[in-house]
Coordinates of C-alpha atoms and ligand atoms in Angstrom, one line a residue:
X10 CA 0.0 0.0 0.0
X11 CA 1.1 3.3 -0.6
X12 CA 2.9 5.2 2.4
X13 CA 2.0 9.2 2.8
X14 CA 5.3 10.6 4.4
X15 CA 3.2 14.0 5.8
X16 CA 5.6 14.9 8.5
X17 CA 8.6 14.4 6.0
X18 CA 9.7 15.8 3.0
X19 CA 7.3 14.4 0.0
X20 CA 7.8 11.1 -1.5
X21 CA 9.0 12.6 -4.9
X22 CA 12.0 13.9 -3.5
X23 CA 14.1 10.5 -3.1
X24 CA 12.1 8.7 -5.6
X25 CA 12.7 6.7 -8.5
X26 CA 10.4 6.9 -11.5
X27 CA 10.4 4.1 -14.0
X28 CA 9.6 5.8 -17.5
X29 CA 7.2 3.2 -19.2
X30 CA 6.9 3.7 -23.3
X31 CA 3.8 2.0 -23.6
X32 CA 3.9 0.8 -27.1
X33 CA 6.9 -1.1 -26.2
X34 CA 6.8 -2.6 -23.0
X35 CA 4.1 -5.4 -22.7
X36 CA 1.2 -6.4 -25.1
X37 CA -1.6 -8.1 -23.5
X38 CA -3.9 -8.8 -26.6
X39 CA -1.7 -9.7 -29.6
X40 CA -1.5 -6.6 -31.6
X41 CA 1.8 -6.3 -31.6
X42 CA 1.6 -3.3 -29.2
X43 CA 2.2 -2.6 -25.5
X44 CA -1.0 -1.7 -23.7
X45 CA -2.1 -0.5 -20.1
X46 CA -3.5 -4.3 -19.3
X47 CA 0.1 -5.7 -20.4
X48 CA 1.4 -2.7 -17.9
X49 CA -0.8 -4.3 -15.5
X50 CA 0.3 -7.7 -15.4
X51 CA 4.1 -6.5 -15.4
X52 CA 3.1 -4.8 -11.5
X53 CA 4.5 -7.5 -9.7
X54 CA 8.1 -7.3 -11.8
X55 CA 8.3 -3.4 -11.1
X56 CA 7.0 -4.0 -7.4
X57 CA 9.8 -6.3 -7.1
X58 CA 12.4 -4.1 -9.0
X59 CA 12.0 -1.3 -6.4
X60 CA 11.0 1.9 -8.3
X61 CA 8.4 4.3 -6.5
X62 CA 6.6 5.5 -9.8
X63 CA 5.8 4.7 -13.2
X64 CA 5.8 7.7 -15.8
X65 CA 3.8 6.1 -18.8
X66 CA 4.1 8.1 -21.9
X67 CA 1.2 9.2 -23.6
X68 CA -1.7 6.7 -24.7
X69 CA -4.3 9.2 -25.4
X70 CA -5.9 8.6 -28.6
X71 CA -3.8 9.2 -31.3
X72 CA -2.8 9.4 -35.3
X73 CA 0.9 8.6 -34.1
X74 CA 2.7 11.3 -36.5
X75 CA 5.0 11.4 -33.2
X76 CA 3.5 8.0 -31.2
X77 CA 1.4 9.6 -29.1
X78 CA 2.7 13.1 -28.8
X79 CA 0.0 14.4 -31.0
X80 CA -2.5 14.3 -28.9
X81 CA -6.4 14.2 -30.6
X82 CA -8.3 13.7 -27.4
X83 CA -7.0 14.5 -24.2
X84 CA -9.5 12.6 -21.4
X85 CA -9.5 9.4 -23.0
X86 CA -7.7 6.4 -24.2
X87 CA -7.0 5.0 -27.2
X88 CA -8.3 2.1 -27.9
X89 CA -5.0 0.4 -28.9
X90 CA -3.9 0.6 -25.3
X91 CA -7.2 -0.1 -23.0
X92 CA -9.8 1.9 -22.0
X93 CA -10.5 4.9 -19.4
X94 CA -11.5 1.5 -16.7
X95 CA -8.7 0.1 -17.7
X96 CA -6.6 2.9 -16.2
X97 CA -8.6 3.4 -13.3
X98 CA -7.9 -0.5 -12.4
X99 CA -3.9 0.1 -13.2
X100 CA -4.0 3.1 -11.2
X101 CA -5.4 1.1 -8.6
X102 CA -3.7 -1.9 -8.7
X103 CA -0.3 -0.1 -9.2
X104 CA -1.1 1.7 -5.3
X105 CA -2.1 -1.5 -4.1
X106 CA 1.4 -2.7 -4.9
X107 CA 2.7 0.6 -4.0
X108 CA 3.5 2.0 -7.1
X109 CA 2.7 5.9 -8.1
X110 CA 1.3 6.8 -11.4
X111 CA 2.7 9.6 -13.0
X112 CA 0.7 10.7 -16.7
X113 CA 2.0 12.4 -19.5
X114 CA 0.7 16.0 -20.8
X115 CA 1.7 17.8 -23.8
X116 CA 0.1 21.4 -23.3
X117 CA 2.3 23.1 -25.8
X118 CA 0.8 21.7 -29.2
X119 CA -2.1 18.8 -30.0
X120 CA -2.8 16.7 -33.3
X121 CA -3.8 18.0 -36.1
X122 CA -6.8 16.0 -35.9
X123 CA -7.7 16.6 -32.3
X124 CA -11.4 18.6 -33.0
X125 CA -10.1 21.8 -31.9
X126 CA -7.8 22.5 -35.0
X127 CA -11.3 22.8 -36.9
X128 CA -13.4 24.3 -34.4
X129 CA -11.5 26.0 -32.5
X130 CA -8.8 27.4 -34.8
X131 CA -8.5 30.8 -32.1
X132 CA -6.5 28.2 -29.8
X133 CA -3.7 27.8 -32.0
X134 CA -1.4 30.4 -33.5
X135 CA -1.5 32.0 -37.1
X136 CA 0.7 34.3 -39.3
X137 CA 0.3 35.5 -42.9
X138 CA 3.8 36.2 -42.9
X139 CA 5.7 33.1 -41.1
X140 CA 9.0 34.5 -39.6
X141 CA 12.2 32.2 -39.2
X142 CA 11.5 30.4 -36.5
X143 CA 12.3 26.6 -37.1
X144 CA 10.9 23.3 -36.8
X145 CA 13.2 21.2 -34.1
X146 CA 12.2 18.0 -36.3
X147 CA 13.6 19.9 -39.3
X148 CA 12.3 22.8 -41.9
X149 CA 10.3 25.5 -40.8
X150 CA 7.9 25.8 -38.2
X151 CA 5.0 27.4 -40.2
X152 CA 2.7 25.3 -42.8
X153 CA 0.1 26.8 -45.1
X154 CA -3.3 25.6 -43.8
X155 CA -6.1 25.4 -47.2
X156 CA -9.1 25.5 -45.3
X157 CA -8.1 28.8 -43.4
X158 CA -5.4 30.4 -45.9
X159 CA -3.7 31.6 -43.3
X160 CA 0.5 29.2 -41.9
X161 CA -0.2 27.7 -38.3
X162 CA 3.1 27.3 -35.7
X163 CA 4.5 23.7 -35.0
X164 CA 7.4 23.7 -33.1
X165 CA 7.7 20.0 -33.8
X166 CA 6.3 18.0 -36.6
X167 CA 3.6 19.7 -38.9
X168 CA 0.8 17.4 -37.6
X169 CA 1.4 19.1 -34.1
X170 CA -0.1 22.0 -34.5
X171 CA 1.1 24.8 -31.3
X172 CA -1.6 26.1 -29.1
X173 CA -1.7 29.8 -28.2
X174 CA -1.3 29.9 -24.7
X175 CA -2.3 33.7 -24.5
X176 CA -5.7 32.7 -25.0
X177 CA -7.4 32.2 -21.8
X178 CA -9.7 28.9 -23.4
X179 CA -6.5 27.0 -23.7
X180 CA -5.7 27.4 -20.2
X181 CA -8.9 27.0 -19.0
X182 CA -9.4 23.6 -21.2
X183 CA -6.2 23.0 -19.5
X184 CA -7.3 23.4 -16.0
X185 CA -10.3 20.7 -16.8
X186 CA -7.6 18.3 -18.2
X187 CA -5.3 18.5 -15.2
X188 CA -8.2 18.1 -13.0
X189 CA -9.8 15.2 -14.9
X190 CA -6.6 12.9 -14.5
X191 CA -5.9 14.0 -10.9
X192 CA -9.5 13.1 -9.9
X193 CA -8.5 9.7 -11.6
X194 CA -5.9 9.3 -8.6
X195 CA -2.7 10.4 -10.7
X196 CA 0.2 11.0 -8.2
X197 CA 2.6 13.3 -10.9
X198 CA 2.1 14.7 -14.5
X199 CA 4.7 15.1 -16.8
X200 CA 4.4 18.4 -18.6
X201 CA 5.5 17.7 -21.9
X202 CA 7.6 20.8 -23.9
X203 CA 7.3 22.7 -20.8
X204 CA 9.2 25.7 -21.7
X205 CA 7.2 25.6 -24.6
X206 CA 3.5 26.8 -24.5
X207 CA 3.7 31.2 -24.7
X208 CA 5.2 32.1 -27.8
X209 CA 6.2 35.6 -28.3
X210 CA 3.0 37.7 -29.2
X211 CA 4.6 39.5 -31.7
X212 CA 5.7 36.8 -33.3
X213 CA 9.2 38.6 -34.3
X214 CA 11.9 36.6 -35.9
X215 CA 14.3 35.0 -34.1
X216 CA 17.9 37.3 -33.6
X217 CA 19.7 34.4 -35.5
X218 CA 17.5 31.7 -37.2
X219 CA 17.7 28.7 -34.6
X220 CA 18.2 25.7 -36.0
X221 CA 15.6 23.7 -34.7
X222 CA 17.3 20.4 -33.2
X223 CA 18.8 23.7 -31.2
X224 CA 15.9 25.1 -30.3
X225 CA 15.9 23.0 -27.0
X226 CA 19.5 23.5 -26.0
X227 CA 19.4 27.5 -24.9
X228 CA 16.7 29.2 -23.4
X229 CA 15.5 32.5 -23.5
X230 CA 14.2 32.4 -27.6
X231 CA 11.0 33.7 -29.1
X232 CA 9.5 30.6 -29.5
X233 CA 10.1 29.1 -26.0
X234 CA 11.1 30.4 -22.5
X235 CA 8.5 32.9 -22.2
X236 CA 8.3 35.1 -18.9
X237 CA 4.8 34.4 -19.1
X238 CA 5.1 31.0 -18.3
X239 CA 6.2 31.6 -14.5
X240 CA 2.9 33.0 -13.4
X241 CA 1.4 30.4 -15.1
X242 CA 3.3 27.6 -13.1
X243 CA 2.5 29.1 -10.2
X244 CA -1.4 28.9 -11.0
X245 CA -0.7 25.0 -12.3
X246 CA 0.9 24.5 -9.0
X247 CA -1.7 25.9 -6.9
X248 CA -4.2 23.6 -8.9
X249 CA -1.7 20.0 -8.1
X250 CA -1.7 21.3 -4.5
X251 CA -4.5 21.4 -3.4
X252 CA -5.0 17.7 -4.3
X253 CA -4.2 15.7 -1.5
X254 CA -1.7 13.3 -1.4
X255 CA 1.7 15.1 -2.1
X256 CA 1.3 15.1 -6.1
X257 CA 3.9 16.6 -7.9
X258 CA 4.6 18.1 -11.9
X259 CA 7.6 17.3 -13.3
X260 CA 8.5 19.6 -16.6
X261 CA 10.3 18.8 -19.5
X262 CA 12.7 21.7 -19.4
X263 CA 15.1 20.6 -22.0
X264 CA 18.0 22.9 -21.8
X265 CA 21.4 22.4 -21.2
X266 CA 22.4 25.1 -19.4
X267 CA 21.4 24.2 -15.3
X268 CA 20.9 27.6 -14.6
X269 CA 18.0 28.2 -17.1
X270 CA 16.2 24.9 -15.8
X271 CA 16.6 26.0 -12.2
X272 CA 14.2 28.8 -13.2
X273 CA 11.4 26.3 -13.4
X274 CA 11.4 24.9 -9.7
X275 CA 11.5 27.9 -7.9
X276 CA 9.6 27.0 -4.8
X277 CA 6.2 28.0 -5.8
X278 CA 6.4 26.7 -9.5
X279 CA 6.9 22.9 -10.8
X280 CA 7.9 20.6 -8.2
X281 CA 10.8 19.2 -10.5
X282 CA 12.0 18.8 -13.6
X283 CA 14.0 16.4 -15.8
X284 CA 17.4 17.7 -15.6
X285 CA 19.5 16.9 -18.6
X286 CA 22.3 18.1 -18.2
X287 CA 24.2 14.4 -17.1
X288 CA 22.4 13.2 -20.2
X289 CA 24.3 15.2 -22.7
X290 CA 27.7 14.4 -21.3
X291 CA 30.0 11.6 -22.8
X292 CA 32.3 9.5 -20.4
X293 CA 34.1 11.1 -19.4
X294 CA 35.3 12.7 -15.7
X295 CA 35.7 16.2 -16.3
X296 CA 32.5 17.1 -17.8
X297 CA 30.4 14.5 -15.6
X298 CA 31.5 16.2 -12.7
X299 CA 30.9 19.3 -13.9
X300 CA 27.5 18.9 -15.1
X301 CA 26.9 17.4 -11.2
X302 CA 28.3 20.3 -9.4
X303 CA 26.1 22.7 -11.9
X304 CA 22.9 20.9 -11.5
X305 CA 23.7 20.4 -7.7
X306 CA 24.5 24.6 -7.4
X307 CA 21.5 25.5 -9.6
X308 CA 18.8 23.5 -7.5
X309 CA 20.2 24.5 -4.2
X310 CA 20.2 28.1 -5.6
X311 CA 16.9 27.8 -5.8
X312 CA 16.2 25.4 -2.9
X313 CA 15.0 22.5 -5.3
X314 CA 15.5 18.5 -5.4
X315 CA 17.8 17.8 -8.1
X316 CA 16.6 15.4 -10.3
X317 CA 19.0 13.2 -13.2
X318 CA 18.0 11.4 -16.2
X319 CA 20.1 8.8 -18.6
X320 CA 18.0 7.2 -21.0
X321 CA 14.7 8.1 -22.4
X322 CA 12.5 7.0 -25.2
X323 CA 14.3 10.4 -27.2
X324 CA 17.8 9.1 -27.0
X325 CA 19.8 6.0 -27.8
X326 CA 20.6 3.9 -24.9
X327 CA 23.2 4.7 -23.0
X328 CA 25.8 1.4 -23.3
X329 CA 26.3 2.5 -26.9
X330 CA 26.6 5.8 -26.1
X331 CA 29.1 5.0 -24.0
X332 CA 31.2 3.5 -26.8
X333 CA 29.4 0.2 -27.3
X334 CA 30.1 -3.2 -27.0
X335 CA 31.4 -4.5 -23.3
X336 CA 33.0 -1.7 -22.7
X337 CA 29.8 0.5 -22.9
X338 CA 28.0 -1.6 -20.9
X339 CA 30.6 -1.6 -18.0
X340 CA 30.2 2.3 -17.7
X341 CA 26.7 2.3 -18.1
X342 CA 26.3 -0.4 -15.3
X343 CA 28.9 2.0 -13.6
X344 CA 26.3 4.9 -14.2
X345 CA 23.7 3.2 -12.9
X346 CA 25.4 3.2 -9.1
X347 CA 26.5 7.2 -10.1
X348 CA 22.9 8.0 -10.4
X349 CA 21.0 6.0 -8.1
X350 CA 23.3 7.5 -5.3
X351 CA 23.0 11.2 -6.6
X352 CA 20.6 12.9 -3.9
X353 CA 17.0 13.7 -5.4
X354 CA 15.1 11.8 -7.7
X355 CA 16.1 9.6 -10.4
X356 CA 14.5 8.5 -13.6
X357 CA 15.2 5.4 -15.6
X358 CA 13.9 4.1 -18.8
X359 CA 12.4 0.5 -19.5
X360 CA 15.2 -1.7 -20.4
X361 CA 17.7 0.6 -18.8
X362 CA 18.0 -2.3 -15.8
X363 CA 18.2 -4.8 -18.7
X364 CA 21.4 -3.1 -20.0
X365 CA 20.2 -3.3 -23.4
X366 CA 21.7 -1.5 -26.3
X367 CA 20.7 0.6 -29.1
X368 CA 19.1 -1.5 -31.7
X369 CA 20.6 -1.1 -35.4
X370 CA 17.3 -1.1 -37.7
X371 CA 16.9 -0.9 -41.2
X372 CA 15.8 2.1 -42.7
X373 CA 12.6 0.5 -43.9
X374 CA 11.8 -0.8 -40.6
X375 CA 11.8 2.7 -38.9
X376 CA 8.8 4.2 -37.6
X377 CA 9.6 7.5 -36.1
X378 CA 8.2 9.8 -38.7
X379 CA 11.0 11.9 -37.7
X380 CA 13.7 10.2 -39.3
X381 CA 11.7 10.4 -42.6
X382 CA 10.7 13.7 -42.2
X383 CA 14.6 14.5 -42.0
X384 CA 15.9 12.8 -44.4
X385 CA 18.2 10.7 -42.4
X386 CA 20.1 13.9 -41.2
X387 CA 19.1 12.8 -37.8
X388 CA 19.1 9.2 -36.8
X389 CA 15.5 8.6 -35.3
X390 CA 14.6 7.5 -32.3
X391 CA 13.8 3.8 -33.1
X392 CA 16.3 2.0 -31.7
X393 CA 15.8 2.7 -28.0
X394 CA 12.1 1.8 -28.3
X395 CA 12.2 -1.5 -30.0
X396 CA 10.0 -3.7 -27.5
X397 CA 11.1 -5.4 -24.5
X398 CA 12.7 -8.9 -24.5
X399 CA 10.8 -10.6 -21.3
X400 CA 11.9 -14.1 -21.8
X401 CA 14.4 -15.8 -23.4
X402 CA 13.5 -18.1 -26.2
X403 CA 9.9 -17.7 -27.3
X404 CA 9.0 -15.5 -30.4
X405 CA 8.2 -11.7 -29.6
X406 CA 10.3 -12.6 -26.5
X407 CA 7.4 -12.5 -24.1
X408 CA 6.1 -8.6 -25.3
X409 CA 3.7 -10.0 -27.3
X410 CA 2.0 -13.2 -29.0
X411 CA 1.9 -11.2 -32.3
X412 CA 4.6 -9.0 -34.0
X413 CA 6.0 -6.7 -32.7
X414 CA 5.4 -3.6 -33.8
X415 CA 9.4 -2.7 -34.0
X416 CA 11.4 -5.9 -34.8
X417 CA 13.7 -7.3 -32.1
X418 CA 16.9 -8.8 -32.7
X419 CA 18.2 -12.1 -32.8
X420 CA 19.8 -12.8 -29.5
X421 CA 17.8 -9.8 -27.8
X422 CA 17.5 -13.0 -25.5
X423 CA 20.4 -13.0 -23.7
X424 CA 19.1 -9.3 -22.1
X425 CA 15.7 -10.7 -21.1
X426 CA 14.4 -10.6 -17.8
X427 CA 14.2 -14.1 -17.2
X428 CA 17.8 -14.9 -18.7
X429 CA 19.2 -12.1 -16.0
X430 CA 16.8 -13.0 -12.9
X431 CA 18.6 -14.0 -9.9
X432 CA 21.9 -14.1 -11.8
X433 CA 24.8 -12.6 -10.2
X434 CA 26.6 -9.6 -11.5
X435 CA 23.5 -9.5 -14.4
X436 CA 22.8 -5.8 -14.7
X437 CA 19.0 -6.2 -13.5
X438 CA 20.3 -7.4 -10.4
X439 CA 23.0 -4.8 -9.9
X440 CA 19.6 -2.5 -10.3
X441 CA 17.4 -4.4 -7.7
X442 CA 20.2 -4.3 -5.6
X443 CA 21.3 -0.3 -5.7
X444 CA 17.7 0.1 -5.7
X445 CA 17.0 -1.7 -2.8
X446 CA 20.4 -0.1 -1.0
X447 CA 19.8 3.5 -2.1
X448 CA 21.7 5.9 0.3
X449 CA 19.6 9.3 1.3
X450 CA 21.6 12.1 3.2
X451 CA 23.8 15.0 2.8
X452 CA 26.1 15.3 -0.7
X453 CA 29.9 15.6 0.2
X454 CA 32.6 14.9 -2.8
X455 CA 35.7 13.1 -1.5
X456 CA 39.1 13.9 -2.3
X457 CA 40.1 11.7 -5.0
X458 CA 42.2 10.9 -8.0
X459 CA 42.1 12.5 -11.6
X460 CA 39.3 10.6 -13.5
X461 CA 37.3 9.4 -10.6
X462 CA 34.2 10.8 -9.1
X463 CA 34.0 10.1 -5.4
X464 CA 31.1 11.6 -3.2
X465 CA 29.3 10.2 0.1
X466 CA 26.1 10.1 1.1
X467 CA 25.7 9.9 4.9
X468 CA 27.6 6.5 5.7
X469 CA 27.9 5.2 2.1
X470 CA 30.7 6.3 -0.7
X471 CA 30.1 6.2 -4.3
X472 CA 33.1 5.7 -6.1
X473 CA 33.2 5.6 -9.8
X474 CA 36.3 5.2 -11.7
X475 CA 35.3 7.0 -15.3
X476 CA 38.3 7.3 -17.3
X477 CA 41.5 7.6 -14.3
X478 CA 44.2 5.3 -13.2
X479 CA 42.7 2.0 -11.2
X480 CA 41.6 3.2 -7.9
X481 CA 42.1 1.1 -4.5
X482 CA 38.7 0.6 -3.6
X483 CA 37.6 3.0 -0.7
X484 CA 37.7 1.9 3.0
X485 CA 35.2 0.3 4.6
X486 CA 32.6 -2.6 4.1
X487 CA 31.9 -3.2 -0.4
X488 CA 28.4 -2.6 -0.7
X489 CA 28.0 -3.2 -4.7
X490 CA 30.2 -3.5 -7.2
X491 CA 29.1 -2.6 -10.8
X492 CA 31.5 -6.0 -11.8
X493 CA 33.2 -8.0 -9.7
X494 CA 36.4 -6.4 -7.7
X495 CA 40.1 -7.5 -6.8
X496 CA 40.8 -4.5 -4.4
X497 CA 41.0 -1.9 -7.2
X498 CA 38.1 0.0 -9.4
X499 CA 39.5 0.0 -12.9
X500 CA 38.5 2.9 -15.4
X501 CA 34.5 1.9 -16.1
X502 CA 33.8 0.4 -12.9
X503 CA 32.3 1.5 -9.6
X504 CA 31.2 0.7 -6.3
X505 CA 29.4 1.3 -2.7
X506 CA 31.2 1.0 0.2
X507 CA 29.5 1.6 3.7
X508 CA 32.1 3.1 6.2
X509 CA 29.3 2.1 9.1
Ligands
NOJ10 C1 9.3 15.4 -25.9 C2 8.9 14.0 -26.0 O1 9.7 13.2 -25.1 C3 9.2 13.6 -27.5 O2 9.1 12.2 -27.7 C4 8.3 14.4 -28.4 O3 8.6 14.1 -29.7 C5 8.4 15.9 -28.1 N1 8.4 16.2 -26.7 C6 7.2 16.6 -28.7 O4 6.0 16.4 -28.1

């Protein structure tokens, strides 16, 4: 059952939130597509894995030009996945097991198709004249509508119309959204662009045109970063507030720079927000531990919980970004102790406790209308959300009966859950077993050699060797070791040691 903490800080400040891509991670009925009943069943694996929450991307109904991010109806279900009772019996049995729900909004732009776009056209925004403001999925961010003879805004793919956030029907349609899912028992909602939404009135060009895959990386742009949006958080907050239950909004603030994403969790405005900086960084010890010490400086500025991300469903895993092969997988394993020891909250991505890898996929096989759309400029975001392996051997590796609806590769079984369960050293149990062990307490770096990153928590050291000489492992009792030790912590490797 879940636990309210009243008389403590609130549960979302320690916690670890699972990101579940629906589409990929269990398929109860055949099709070849995840689903909210194949979430269901997989409760007791995620109970038993040790995360607080579950983050499940959207599965509102849908035309898919970005799987799900275009949303055309924003209190309902798509069919594909379940039903509104369907949720309502996840939501319930995820709490019985003690598992939070967190849901997935995207304020800043809907489908083309969602009804509003035609009835509605005051809620999104128009030029006659587009300026040269940028499409982050390529090309520019105006297209030439027939029916009204006037270019609508999408920031991101032209069948995502943006929303004009200075008209006070958006917001109030937005209010009835947030309040519709929170009634349903939702414990966090994941605001979706949320440095999006205002958009400059004037609609001015940009000083330099922005290329759009930029778009996210800088703040303070015409398009994005509004003032206006901090009075509006405030209001949003307010709203999640006064729900009981310690509920929280995490925003997707996608810059890189700390500092501008500290702006957003001021005390009174979003209660976190995936913080990407760690993300962006290669392996490598200089710039890890500077993207630490800014994210930990530009939440304390601002007196809120840090919060580190890895993997999601936008990225490619992080073994091959680490360089692939064993070696990649060693650091990210080696990652995995560096983030689930950093103070605040932590988010992984399905199959980030598996270890698995980006998967290489034919062009033809892609489905992210992205990589199309960009003429393979930019590499899609496919092979991070090819579906599950669950068991070993049996075709569709225990996601589904059907085909998937991404191909998995041969040998995918060797990652499954069941081929890693209860084995030593496998990389879900090095997760079950940091999870299970994760420290809380005061952040203090220790003293240590070039290359290494060595911090306490409390009565427990983190030690990761990222790219120095092999370090003697730290006094005091070995917790967890990301592979097994012989007194020293080689380049790639790391460890917890409890000096109780
Ligand atoms: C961020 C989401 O994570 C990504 O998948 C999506 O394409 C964009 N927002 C646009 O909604």
């Amino acid at each position: 059952m879940l636990t309210q903490h009243k008389v403590s800080a609130p549960w979302w400040r320690n916690a670890v939130v699972y990101e579940i891509y629906i589409r990929s991670f269990a398929d109860s009925d055949g099709d070849g597509l995840g689903d909210l009943e194949g979430i269901r069943s997989r409760l007791p694996y995620l109970a038993s894995l040790g995360v607080d929450a579950l983050w499940l991307t959207p599965f509102y109904p849908s035309p898919d030009a970005d799987h799900g991010y275009d949303v055309a109806d924003y209190t309902d279900v798509d069919r594909r996945f379940g039903s509104l009772a369907g949720f309502d019996a996840l939501v319930t049995d995820a709490h019985d097991q003690g598992l939070r729900i967190v849901i997935d909004l995207v304020p800043n732009h809907t489908s083309i198709e969602h009804p509003w776009f035609r009835e509605h056209p005051e809620y999104y925004v128009w030029t006659d004249e587009p300026n040269n403001w940028l499409s982050v999925f390529g090309g520019p961010a105006w297209t030439h509508d027939e029916e009204h003879g006037r270019f609508y805004l999408h920031l991101f793919a032209r069948e995502q119309p943006d929303l004009d956030w200075h008209n006070p029907d958006v917001r109030r349609e937005f209010e009835s959204i947030y309040r519709f899912w929170l009634d349903r028992g939702v414990d966090g909602i994941r605001v979706d662009v949320a440095h999006g939404l205002f958009k400059d009135p004037e609609l001015a060009d940009e000083a330099e045109p922005v290329p759009g895959a930029e778009l996210h990386s800088f703040g303070r742009r015409r398009a994005i970063d509004r003032p206006e949006l901090h009075p509006y958080y405030r209001d949003l907050r307010r709203l999640v507030d006064s729900y009981p239950g310690d509920r929280f909004l995490v925003g997707e603030v996608y810059f890189r720079e700390a500092a501008r994403v500290a702006d957003y969790v001021r005390p009174d405005e979003l209660h976190l927000v995936f913080n990407f900086t760690l993300l962006h960084e290669e392996w490598s010890s200089g710039s890890m531990r500077a993207a630490i010490e800014r994210t930990l400086a530009s939440m304390a500025g601002v007196g809120a919980t840090p919060s580190w991300v890895l993997e999601t469903h936008d990225v490619a895993r992080l073994p091959t970004r680490y360089g692939g092969g064993a070696d990649g997988l060693r650091r990210a394993r080696a990652a995995a102790l560096l983030l689930l020891a950093l103070p605040g909250t932590a988010f992984l991505y399905q199959g980030q406790e598996l270890g698995l890898e980006e998967v290489e996929l034919a062009d033809e096989l892609r489905q992210d209308p992205i990589f199309f759309r960009t003429g393979g400029t930019r590499l899609g975001r496919d092979g991070c959300r090819v579906p599950l392996p669950w068991t070993a051997d049996e075709p569709g590796f225990g996601f589904t009966t059907g085909t998937p609806w991404l191909p998995q590769p041969d040998g995918f079984g060797a990652r499954s859950v069941t081929a890693q369960d209860g084995r030593e050293y496998s990389t879900l149990e090095l997760f079950r077993a940091a999870l299970a062990q994760r420290p809380g307490g005061p952040f203090a770096w220790v003293e240590s050699p070039p290359g290494t990153l060595v911090f306490m928590r409390d009565e427990l050291t983190c030690a990761v060797n990222v790219d120095g000489e092999p370090l003697p492992v730290p006094a005091g009792e070995l917790v967890l070791a990301s592979e097994p030790l012989e007194g020293l912590l080689p380049a790639g490797a790391g460890a917890w040691i409890s000096t109780h």
